[in-house]
PDB file of C-alpha atoms and ligand atoms in Angstrom:
ATOM      1  CA  MET A   1     -52.414 -18.309  71.651  1.00  0.00           C
ATOM      2  CA  LYS A   2     -53.251 -22.249  70.852  1.00  0.00           C
ATOM      3  CA  ILE A   3     -56.200 -23.689  71.485  1.00  0.00           C
ATOM      4  CA  VAL A   4     -55.819 -27.319  71.877  1.00  0.00           C
ATOM      5  CA  HIS A   5     -58.871 -29.741  72.829  1.00  0.00           C
ATOM      6  CA  THR A   6     -56.596 -33.177  73.662  1.00  0.00           C
ATOM      7  CA  ILE A   7     -54.997 -33.485  76.777  1.00  0.00           C
ATOM      8  CA  ALA A   8     -52.212 -35.720  74.349  1.00  0.00           C
ATOM      9  CA  ASP A   9     -51.902 -31.987  71.915  1.00  0.00           C
ATOM     10  CA  LEU A  10     -52.504 -30.263  75.248  1.00  0.00           C
ATOM     11  CA  ARG A  11     -49.114 -32.431  77.234  1.00  0.00           C
ATOM     12  CA  ALA A  12     -47.710 -32.329  73.848  1.00  0.00           C
ATOM     13  CA  HIS A  13     -47.299 -28.465  74.075  1.00  0.00           C
ATOM     14  CA  LEU A  14     -46.796 -28.294  77.396  1.00  0.00           C
ATOM     15  CA  ALA A  15     -43.903 -30.479  77.718  1.00  0.00           C
ATOM     16  CA  HIS A  16     -40.989 -28.153  77.727  1.00  0.00           C
ATOM     17  CA  TYR A  17     -43.124 -25.226  80.825  1.00  0.00           C
ATOM     18  CA  LYS A  18     -41.904 -25.874  84.255  1.00  0.00           C
ATOM     19  CA  ARG A  19     -43.988 -23.700  85.621  1.00  0.00           C
ATOM     20  CA  PRO A  20     -47.159 -23.734  84.155  1.00  0.00           C
ATOM     21  CA  ALA A  21     -50.239 -21.617  85.945  1.00  0.00           C
ATOM     22  CA  LEU A  22     -53.711 -22.945  85.045  1.00  0.00           C
ATOM     23  CA  VAL A  23     -56.930 -20.763  85.355  1.00  0.00           C
ATOM     24  CA  PRO A  24     -59.904 -23.305  85.283  1.00  0.00           C
ATOM     25  CA  THR A  25     -62.753 -21.496  83.714  1.00  0.00           C
ATOM     26  CA  MET A  26     -66.304 -22.765  82.049  1.00  0.00           C
ATOM     27  CA  GLY A  27     -66.286 -19.984  79.599  1.00  0.00           C
ATOM     28  CA  ASN A  28     -68.593 -17.155  79.105  1.00  0.00           C
ATOM     29  CA  LEU A  29     -66.135 -15.420  80.266  1.00  0.00           C
ATOM     30  CA  HIS A  30     -66.125 -12.409  81.809  1.00  0.00           C
ATOM     31  CA  ASP A  31     -63.458  -9.297  83.282  1.00  0.00           C
ATOM     32  CA  GLY A  32     -63.429 -11.252  85.866  1.00  0.00           C
ATOM     33  CA  HIS A  33     -62.219 -14.463  84.505  1.00  0.00           C
ATOM     34  CA  LEU A  34     -59.883 -12.392  82.625  1.00  0.00           C
ATOM     35  CA  ALA A  35     -58.485 -10.667  86.014  1.00  0.00           C
ATOM     36  CA  LEU A  36     -57.565 -13.968  87.162  1.00  0.00           C
ATOM     37  CA  VAL A  37     -55.638 -14.866  84.160  1.00  0.00           C
ATOM     38  CA  ARG A  38     -53.803 -11.611  84.338  1.00  0.00           C
ATOM     39  CA  GLN A  39     -53.075 -12.546  88.022  1.00  0.00           C
ATOM     40  CA  ALA A  40     -51.715 -15.807  86.693  1.00  0.00           C
ATOM     41  CA  LYS A  41     -49.425 -14.053  84.164  1.00  0.00           C
ATOM     42  CA  PRO A  42     -46.659 -13.417  86.085  1.00  0.00           C
ATOM     43  CA  LEU A  43     -47.162 -16.817  88.175  1.00  0.00           C
ATOM     44  CA  GLY A  44     -46.023 -19.213  85.738  1.00  0.00           C
ATOM     45  CA  ASP A  45     -43.632 -19.470  82.122  1.00  0.00           C
ATOM     46  CA  VAL A  46     -46.799 -20.271  80.384  1.00  0.00           C
ATOM     47  CA  THR A  47     -50.196 -19.002  81.227  1.00  0.00           C
ATOM     48  CA  VAL A  48     -53.764 -21.908  81.047  1.00  0.00           C
ATOM     49  CA  ALA A  49     -57.163 -21.281  80.590  1.00  0.00           C
ATOM     50  CA  SER A  50     -59.298 -24.615  80.737  1.00  0.00           C
ATOM     51  CA  ILE A  51     -63.151 -24.550  79.751  1.00  0.00           C
ATOM     52  CA  PHE A  52     -65.387 -26.993  80.325  1.00  0.00           C
ATOM     53  CA  VAL A  53     -68.680 -26.868  81.249  1.00  0.00           C
ATOM     54  CA  ASN A  54     -68.315 -29.480  83.945  1.00  0.00           C
ATOM     55  CA  ARG A  55     -72.022 -31.880  83.916  1.00  0.00           C
ATOM     56  CA  LEU A  56     -70.791 -33.533  86.880  1.00  0.00           C
ATOM     57  CA  GLN A  57     -71.078 -30.334  89.735  1.00  0.00           C
ATOM     58  CA  PHE A  58     -75.212 -29.697  87.839  1.00  0.00           C
ATOM     59  CA  ALA A  59     -78.423 -31.039  89.467  1.00  0.00           C
ATOM     60  CA  PRO A  60     -80.170 -32.561  86.808  1.00  0.00           C
ATOM     61  CA  HIS A  61     -82.270 -29.362  86.839  1.00  0.00           C
ATOM     62  CA  GLU A  62     -79.678 -26.961  87.148  1.00  0.00           C
ATOM     63  CA  ASP A  63     -78.462 -24.903  83.363  1.00  0.00           C
ATOM     64  CA  PHE A  64     -76.096 -27.056  82.140  1.00  0.00           C
ATOM     65  CA  ASP A  65     -77.812 -27.250  79.059  1.00  0.00           C
ATOM     66  CA  THR A  66     -77.927 -23.732  78.471  1.00  0.00           C
ATOM     67  CA  TYR A  67     -74.850 -23.249  79.722  1.00  0.00           C
ATOM     68  CA  PRO A  68     -73.137 -20.432  76.627  1.00  0.00           C
ATOM     69  CA  ARG A  69     -70.701 -22.003  75.574  1.00  0.00           C
ATOM     70  CA  THR A  70     -68.886 -19.163  73.808  1.00  0.00           C
ATOM     71  CA  LEU A  71     -65.594 -20.348  72.798  1.00  0.00           C
ATOM     72  CA  GLU A  72     -65.015 -17.727  69.705  1.00  0.00           C
ATOM     73  CA  ALA A  73     -65.809 -14.886  71.958  1.00  0.00           C
ATOM     74  CA  ASP A  74     -63.844 -17.016  75.057  1.00  0.00           C
ATOM     75  CA  ALA A  75     -60.429 -16.813  72.920  1.00  0.00           C
ATOM     76  CA  ALA A  76     -60.366 -12.888  71.405  1.00  0.00           C
ATOM     77  CA  LYS A  77     -60.982 -11.850  75.105  1.00  0.00           C
ATOM     78  CA  LEU A  78     -57.961 -14.504  76.331  1.00  0.00           C
ATOM     79  CA  GLU A  79     -55.747 -13.984  73.494  1.00  0.00           C
ATOM     80  CA  ALA A  80     -56.390 -10.002  74.562  1.00  0.00           C
ATOM     81  CA  VAL A  81     -55.106 -10.926  77.681  1.00  0.00           C
ATOM     82  CA  GLY A  82     -51.832 -12.287  76.655  1.00  0.00           C
ATOM     83  CA  CYS A  83     -52.698 -16.301  77.663  1.00  0.00           C
ATOM     84  CA  ASP A  84     -50.910 -18.947  76.000  1.00  0.00           C
ATOM     85  CA  VAL A  85     -53.366 -21.550  76.213  1.00  0.00           C
ATOM     86  CA  ILE A  86     -56.602 -22.716  75.912  1.00  0.00           C
ATOM     87  CA  PHE A  87     -56.939 -26.114  77.140  1.00  0.00           C
ATOM     88  CA  ALA A  88     -61.058 -26.846  75.697  1.00  0.00           C
ATOM     89  CA  PRO A  89     -61.639 -30.243  76.233  1.00  0.00           C
ATOM     90  CA  SER A  90     -64.838 -31.726  74.934  1.00  0.00           C
ATOM     91  CA  GLU A  91     -66.870 -34.252  77.349  1.00  0.00           C
ATOM     92  CA  GLN A  92     -65.891 -37.768  75.408  1.00  0.00           C
ATOM     93  CA  GLU A  93     -61.823 -36.124  75.736  1.00  0.00           C
ATOM     94  CA  LEU A  94     -62.515 -35.295  79.715  1.00  0.00           C
ATOM     95  CA  TYR A  95     -64.952 -38.099  80.607  1.00  0.00           C
ATOM     96  CA  PRO A  96     -64.862 -40.835  77.754  1.00  0.00           C
ATOM     97  CA  GLU A  97     -66.475 -42.732  80.187  1.00  0.00           C
ATOM     98  CA  PRO A  98     -68.363 -43.232  82.954  1.00  0.00           C
ATOM     99  CA  GLN A  99     -65.864 -40.336  85.707  1.00  0.00           C
ATOM    100  CA  THR A 100     -67.018 -43.280  88.357  1.00  0.00           C
ATOM    101  CA  TYR A 101     -64.184 -42.385  90.839  1.00  0.00           C
ATOM    102  CA  LYS A 102     -64.762 -39.167  92.240  1.00  0.00           C
ATOM    103  CA  VAL A 103     -63.176 -36.285  94.563  1.00  0.00           C
ATOM    104  CA  GLN A 104     -65.203 -36.371  98.198  1.00  0.00           C
ATOM    105  CA  PRO A 105     -64.349 -33.757  99.901  1.00  0.00           C
ATOM    106  CA  PRO A 106     -65.126 -33.865 103.947  1.00  0.00           C
ATOM    107  CA  THR A 107     -69.093 -33.489 104.327  1.00  0.00           C
ATOM    108  CA  GLU A 108     -68.537 -30.297 107.489  1.00  0.00           C
ATOM    109  CA  LEU A 109     -66.985 -28.451 104.630  1.00  0.00           C
ATOM    110  CA  ALA A 110     -68.829 -29.838 101.441  1.00  0.00           C
ATOM    111  CA  ASP A 111     -72.327 -30.225 102.930  1.00  0.00           C
ATOM    112  CA  MET A 112     -73.240 -26.475 104.009  1.00  0.00           C
ATOM    113  CA  LEU A 113     -74.263 -23.241 102.007  1.00  0.00           C
ATOM    114  CA  GLU A 114     -73.776 -23.946  98.492  1.00  0.00           C
ATOM    115  CA  GLY A 115     -73.148 -27.929  99.252  1.00  0.00           C
ATOM    116  CA  TYR A 116     -76.542 -27.587 101.073  1.00  0.00           C
ATOM    117  CA  PHE A 117     -78.629 -26.473  98.075  1.00  0.00           C
ATOM    118  CA  ARG A 118     -76.243 -27.972  95.354  1.00  0.00           C
ATOM    119  CA  PRO A 119     -75.580 -31.380  97.026  1.00  0.00           C
ATOM    120  CA  GLY A 120     -72.857 -33.102  95.162  1.00  0.00           C
ATOM    121  CA  PHE A 121     -71.952 -29.926  93.790  1.00  0.00           C
ATOM    122  CA  PHE A 122     -67.999 -29.484  94.932  1.00  0.00           C
ATOM    123  CA  THR A 123     -68.289 -33.595  94.213  1.00  0.00           C
ATOM    124  CA  GLY A 124     -68.178 -32.368  90.878  1.00  0.00           C
ATOM    125  CA  VAL A 125     -66.198 -29.082  91.238  1.00  0.00           C
ATOM    126  CA  CYS A 126     -63.316 -31.382  92.821  1.00  0.00           C
ATOM    127  CA  THR A 127     -63.288 -33.974  90.695  1.00  0.00           C
ATOM    128  CA  VAL A 128     -63.207 -31.991  87.498  1.00  0.00           C
ATOM    129  CA  VAL A 129     -60.535 -29.439  89.410  1.00  0.00           C
ATOM    130  CA  LEU A 130     -58.488 -32.871  90.130  1.00  0.00           C
ATOM    131  CA  LYS A 131     -59.106 -34.284  86.635  1.00  0.00           C
ATOM    132  CA  LEU A 132     -57.642 -30.604  84.455  1.00  0.00           C
ATOM    133  CA  PHE A 133     -55.111 -30.918  87.586  1.00  0.00           C
ATOM    134  CA  ASN A 134     -53.898 -34.155  85.936  1.00  0.00           C
ATOM    135  CA  CYS A 135     -53.732 -32.362  82.348  1.00  0.00           C
ATOM    136  CA  VAL A 136     -51.965 -29.623  82.625  1.00  0.00           C
ATOM    137  CA  GLN A 137     -49.856 -30.207  85.675  1.00  0.00           C
ATOM    138  CA  PRO A 138     -49.817 -27.123  86.533  1.00  0.00           C
ATOM    139  CA  ARG A 139     -47.192 -25.706  89.426  1.00  0.00           C
ATOM    140  CA  VAL A 140     -49.828 -22.348  89.936  1.00  0.00           C
ATOM    141  CA  ALA A 141     -53.803 -22.400  89.988  1.00  0.00           C
ATOM    142  CA  VAL A 142     -55.971 -19.064  90.054  1.00  0.00           C
ATOM    143  CA  PHE A 143     -59.449 -19.892  91.414  1.00  0.00           C
ATOM    144  CA  GLY A 144     -62.268 -16.600  91.968  1.00  0.00           C
ATOM    145  CA  LYS A 145     -63.421 -15.344  95.571  1.00  0.00           C
ATOM    146  CA  LYS A 146     -66.320 -15.123  94.551  1.00  0.00           C
ATOM    147  CA  ASP A 147     -66.951 -18.663  94.720  1.00  0.00           C
ATOM    148  CA  TYR A 148     -65.385 -18.258  98.469  1.00  0.00           C
ATOM    149  CA  GLN A 149     -66.336 -22.460 100.056  1.00  0.00           C
ATOM    150  CA  GLN A 150     -65.124 -23.477  96.170  1.00  0.00           C
ATOM    151  CA  GLN A 151     -61.694 -22.086  97.238  1.00  0.00           C
ATOM    152  CA  MET A 152     -61.496 -22.911 100.023  1.00  0.00           C
ATOM    153  CA  ILE A 153     -62.330 -26.525  99.469  1.00  0.00           C
ATOM    154  CA  ILE A 154     -59.869 -26.332  96.417  1.00  0.00           C
ATOM    155  CA  ARG A 155     -56.913 -25.516  99.019  1.00  0.00           C
ATOM    156  CA  ARG A 156     -57.447 -27.955 101.341  1.00  0.00           C
ATOM    157  CA  MET A 157     -57.709 -30.429  97.928  1.00  0.00           C
ATOM    158  CA  VAL A 158     -54.050 -29.420  97.345  1.00  0.00           C
ATOM    159  CA  GLN A 159     -53.107 -30.082 100.671  1.00  0.00           C
ATOM    160  CA  GLN A 160     -54.571 -33.373 101.762  1.00  0.00           C
ATOM    161  CA  PHE A 161     -53.559 -35.125  98.238  1.00  0.00           C
ATOM    162  CA  ALA A 162     -49.373 -33.235  98.372  1.00  0.00           C
ATOM    163  CA  LEU A 163     -49.999 -31.913  95.473  1.00  0.00           C
ATOM    164  CA  PRO A 164     -47.955 -30.003  94.255  1.00  0.00           C
ATOM    165  CA  ILE A 165     -49.627 -26.815  93.436  1.00  0.00           C
ATOM    166  CA  GLU A 166     -49.672 -23.150  94.527  1.00  0.00           C
ATOM    167  CA  ILE A 167     -53.250 -22.355  94.961  1.00  0.00           C
ATOM    168  CA  HIS A 168     -53.664 -18.095  94.579  1.00  0.00           C
ATOM    169  CA  THR A 169     -57.293 -16.542  94.755  1.00  0.00           C
ATOM    170  CA  GLY A 170     -58.157 -13.429  92.868  1.00  0.00           C
ATOM    171  CA  ASP A 171     -60.678 -10.718  94.042  1.00  0.00           C
ATOM    172  CA  THR A 172     -64.475 -10.737  93.198  1.00  0.00           C
ATOM    173  CA  LEU A 173     -64.348  -7.639  90.503  1.00  0.00           C
ATOM    174  CA  ARG A 174     -67.961  -5.802  90.748  1.00  0.00           C
ATOM    175  CA  ALA A 175     -70.181  -4.125  88.455  1.00  0.00           C
ATOM    176  CA  PRO A 176     -70.084  -0.420  89.082  1.00  0.00           C
ATOM    177  CA  ASP A 177     -73.087  -0.420  90.387  1.00  0.00           C
ATOM    178  CA  GLY A 178     -71.193  -3.224  93.317  1.00  0.00           C
ATOM    179  CA  LEU A 179     -72.827  -6.504  91.979  1.00  0.00           C
ATOM    180  CA  ALA A 180     -69.986  -9.602  91.606  1.00  0.00           C
ATOM    181  CA  LEU A 181     -69.454 -10.539  88.220  1.00  0.00           C
ATOM    182  CA  SER A 182     -70.546 -13.399  87.676  1.00  0.00           C
ATOM    183  CA  SER A 183     -71.302 -15.396  83.691  1.00  0.00           C
ATOM    184  CA  ARG A 184     -75.733 -15.948  85.414  1.00  0.00           C
ATOM    185  CA  ASN A 185     -75.749 -12.463  85.175  1.00  0.00           C
ATOM    186  CA  GLY A 186     -75.691 -12.480  81.520  1.00  0.00           C
ATOM    187  CA  TYR A 187     -79.487 -14.834  82.698  1.00  0.00           C
ATOM    188  CA  LEU A 188     -81.012 -11.725  83.898  1.00  0.00           C
ATOM    189  CA  SER A 189     -83.491  -9.501  82.247  1.00  0.00           C
ATOM    190  CA  GLU A 190     -83.134  -5.806  82.153  1.00  0.00           C
ATOM    191  CA  THR A 191     -85.392  -5.002  85.771  1.00  0.00           C
ATOM    192  CA  GLU A 192     -83.915  -8.029  87.197  1.00  0.00           C
ATOM    193  CA  ARG A 193     -80.306  -6.199  86.407  1.00  0.00           C
ATOM    194  CA  ALA A 194     -80.762  -3.385  88.478  1.00  0.00           C
ATOM    195  CA  GLU A 195     -82.048  -5.902  91.076  1.00  0.00           C
ATOM    196  CA  ALA A 196     -79.313  -8.542  91.570  1.00  0.00           C
ATOM    197  CA  VAL A 197     -77.397  -5.721  93.335  1.00  0.00           C
ATOM    198  CA  GLN A 198     -79.433  -5.356  95.651  1.00  0.00           C
ATOM    199  CA  LEU A 199     -77.361  -8.970  96.983  1.00  0.00           C
ATOM    200  CA  SER A 200     -74.188  -7.714  97.101  1.00  0.00           C
ATOM    201  CA  LEU A 201     -75.744  -4.623  99.248  1.00  0.00           C
ATOM    202  CA  ALA A 202     -77.961  -6.772 101.909  1.00  0.00           C
ATOM    203  CA  LEU A 203     -74.024  -8.043 102.337  1.00  0.00           C
ATOM    204  CA  LYS A 204     -72.478  -5.177 102.645  1.00  0.00           C
ATOM    205  CA  GLY A 205     -75.388  -3.922 104.642  1.00  0.00           C
ATOM    206  CA  MET A 206     -74.531  -7.394 107.364  1.00  0.00           C
ATOM    207  CA  ALA A 207     -70.644  -6.535 107.368  1.00  0.00           C
ATOM    208  CA  GLU A 208     -70.774  -3.040 107.973  1.00  0.00           C
ATOM    209  CA  ALA A 209     -73.034  -4.047 111.559  1.00  0.00           C
ATOM    210  CA  LEU A 210     -70.393  -6.987 112.441  1.00  0.00           C
ATOM    211  CA  GLN A 211     -67.556  -3.932 111.375  1.00  0.00           C
ATOM    212  CA  LYS A 212     -69.390  -2.172 114.439  1.00  0.00           C
ATOM    213  CA  GLY A 213     -69.967  -4.475 117.278  1.00  0.00           C
ATOM    214  CA  GLU A 214     -73.291  -6.172 116.419  1.00  0.00           C
ATOM    215  CA  GLN A 215     -73.501  -9.261 117.921  1.00  0.00           C
ATOM    216  CA  ASN A 216     -76.961 -11.271 117.695  1.00  0.00           C
ATOM    217  CA  ILE A 217     -75.388 -12.749 113.598  1.00  0.00           C
ATOM    218  CA  ALA A 218     -78.651 -14.680 114.103  1.00  0.00           C
ATOM    219  CA  GLN A 219     -81.130 -11.457 114.415  1.00  0.00           C
ATOM    220  CA  LEU A 220     -78.714  -9.751 111.270  1.00  0.00           C
ATOM    221  CA  GLU A 221     -79.069 -12.924 109.082  1.00  0.00           C
ATOM    222  CA  GLY A 222     -82.901 -13.296 109.546  1.00  0.00           C
ATOM    223  CA  LEU A 223     -83.171  -9.539 108.748  1.00  0.00           C
ATOM    224  CA  ALA A 224     -81.092  -9.485 105.600  1.00  0.00           C
ATOM    225  CA  MET A 225     -83.221 -12.755 104.742  1.00  0.00           C
ATOM    226  CA  LYS A 226     -86.477 -10.808 105.225  1.00  0.00           C
ATOM    227  CA  LYS A 227     -85.353  -7.547 103.311  1.00  0.00           C
ATOM    228  CA  LEU A 228     -84.318 -10.072 100.302  1.00  0.00           C
ATOM    229  CA  THR A 229     -88.052 -11.804 100.470  1.00  0.00           C
ATOM    230  CA  ASP A 230     -89.958  -8.774 100.816  1.00  0.00           C
ATOM    231  CA  ARG A 231     -87.872  -7.205  97.351  1.00  0.00           C
ATOM    232  CA  GLY A 232     -89.439 -10.858  95.700  1.00  0.00           C
ATOM    233  CA  TRP A 233     -86.051 -12.904  95.844  1.00  0.00           C
ATOM    234  CA  LYS A 234     -85.838 -16.282  97.251  1.00  0.00           C
ATOM    235  CA  PRO A 235     -82.864 -16.225  99.349  1.00  0.00           C
ATOM    236  CA  ASP A 236     -81.043 -19.889 100.074  1.00  0.00           C
ATOM    237  CA  TYR A 237     -78.512 -18.326 102.563  1.00  0.00           C
ATOM    238  CA  LEU A 238     -77.048 -14.963 104.410  1.00  0.00           C
ATOM    239  CA  VAL A 239     -74.149 -15.605 107.104  1.00  0.00           C
ATOM    240  CA  ALA A 240     -72.082 -14.444 108.555  1.00  0.00           C
ATOM    241  CA  ARG A 241     -69.724 -16.994 109.249  1.00  0.00           C
ATOM    242  CA  ARG A 242     -65.358 -17.430 110.248  1.00  0.00           C
ATOM    243  CA  ARG A 243     -62.873 -16.747 107.200  1.00  0.00           C
ATOM    244  CA  SER A 244     -60.908 -20.183 107.987  1.00  0.00           C
ATOM    245  CA  ASP A 245     -63.628 -22.973 107.511  1.00  0.00           C
ATOM    246  CA  LEU A 246     -66.906 -21.133 107.330  1.00  0.00           C
ATOM    247  CA  GLN A 247     -68.429 -22.580 110.379  1.00  0.00           C
ATOM    248  CA  ALA A 248     -70.250 -20.533 112.893  1.00  0.00           C
ATOM    249  CA  PRO A 249     -68.306 -17.805 114.192  1.00  0.00           C
ATOM    250  CA  GLN A 250     -66.846 -17.423 117.621  1.00  0.00           C
ATOM    251  CA  ALA A 251     -66.467 -14.204 119.504  1.00  0.00           C
ATOM    252  CA  GLY A 252     -62.860 -12.713 117.785  1.00  0.00           C
ATOM    253  CA  ASP A 253     -62.738 -14.154 114.791  1.00  0.00           C
ATOM    254  CA  ALA A 254     -62.388 -12.779 111.308  1.00  0.00           C
ATOM    255  CA  LEU A 255     -65.595 -12.855 108.897  1.00  0.00           C
ATOM    256  CA  VAL A 256     -67.077 -13.344 106.103  1.00  0.00           C
ATOM    257  CA  VAL A 257     -70.420 -13.154 104.884  1.00  0.00           C
ATOM    258  CA  LEU A 258     -71.962 -14.960 102.161  1.00  0.00           C
ATOM    259  CA  GLY A 259     -74.901 -15.109 100.570  1.00  0.00           C
ATOM    260  CA  ALA A 260     -76.597 -16.955  97.858  1.00  0.00           C
ATOM    261  CA  ALA A 261     -80.818 -15.547  96.885  1.00  0.00           C
ATOM    262  CA  ARG A 262     -82.082 -16.520  93.484  1.00  0.00           C
ATOM    263  CA  LEU A 263     -84.073 -13.682  91.462  1.00  0.00           C
ATOM    264  CA  GLY A 264     -86.070 -14.500  89.057  1.00  0.00           C
ATOM    265  CA  THR A 265     -84.447 -17.876  87.471  1.00  0.00           C
ATOM    266  CA  THR A 266     -81.186 -16.426  88.524  1.00  0.00           C
ATOM    267  CA  ARG A 267     -79.023 -17.851  91.309  1.00  0.00           C
ATOM    268  CA  LEU A 268     -76.605 -15.487  92.011  1.00  0.00           C
ATOM    269  CA  ILE A 269     -73.669 -16.143  95.361  1.00  0.00           C
ATOM    270  CA  ASP A 270     -71.903 -13.727  96.775  1.00  0.00           C
ATOM    271  CA  ASN A 271     -69.503 -12.871  99.359  1.00  0.00           C
ATOM    272  CA  LEU A 272     -68.019  -9.928 102.002  1.00  0.00           C
ATOM    273  CA  GLU A 273     -64.824 -10.234 104.051  1.00  0.00           C
ATOM    274  CA  VAL A 274     -65.548  -8.399 107.115  1.00  0.00           C
TER     275      VAL A 274
HETATM  276  O1  PAF B   1     -65.560 -21.885  89.360  1.00  0.00           O
HETATM  277  C1  PAF B   1     -65.930 -22.726  88.253  1.00  0.00           C
HETATM  278  O2  PAF B   1     -66.261 -21.694  87.005  1.00  0.00           O
HETATM  279  C2  PAF B   1     -65.595 -24.056  88.556  1.00  0.00           C
HETATM  280  O3  PAF B   1     -66.560 -24.543  89.344  1.00  0.00           O
HETATM  281  C3  PAF B   1     -64.124 -24.453  88.269  1.00  0.00           C
HETATM  282  C4  PAF B   1     -63.755 -24.731  89.089  1.00  0.00           C
HETATM  283  C5  PAF B   1     -63.689 -24.302  86.508  1.00  0.00           C
HETATM  284  C6  PAF B   1     -64.842 -26.434  87.889  1.00  0.00           C
HETATM  285  O4  PAF B   1     -65.691 -26.513  86.912  1.00  0.00           O
END
């Protein structure tokens, strides 16, 4: 496995491949990321994982400075699952000057849910992902379904810019108790870790009620928010949305339930297709 830090080295190394498959990450890898790399491997002729903590997608009060940078451990994990190339640029390499050209995703998709609670988040994500795509020039890229809104926004960006890249999504991996794997789970204390599964349980409860035919979505969402609030969480949203565009559902739509909530100082997100 090769680790490259510059765009020039990356391009030189990938020059002879026809079908790079990319898994973009911010590092601090867990089994969910590794599953995406395993998924990417048969889809291309070389598998690339990028590791870059992207300042543009963090608000000033968020965890950019403390986000764990664990390149050595990440490299060992990636090598073990057969990744061929790690692209780990410095900030100076990826943003040698302020990134004033940015990708602005459409408000109807990017300013709700995650985008509402993290203004500018999807502009930061789309901008870095487009830039990573330009560096790696993949034919395939794999994103996790845990970031449901993110993978949808990226898929549409690729479509609207006619980028020659197939976007694949990988299922969310869960701990034995059901907690969705996330780099941010590492911030949880032992007590918080035991409590953390309640977010996915709340979503599961919503999904089961919808499967049984519950029609009163506003009430269902309100009850799920209250359940978490009563346990000491600070939920941002627990909602049932139409899978195709994350808008409020109409009768007969395929649904997804999505949630984001803060436990102590850690913000967790999760979702379940109904
Ligand atoms: O999902 C992530 O880890 C990040 O948002 C991504 C896609 C690597 C862009 O920085």
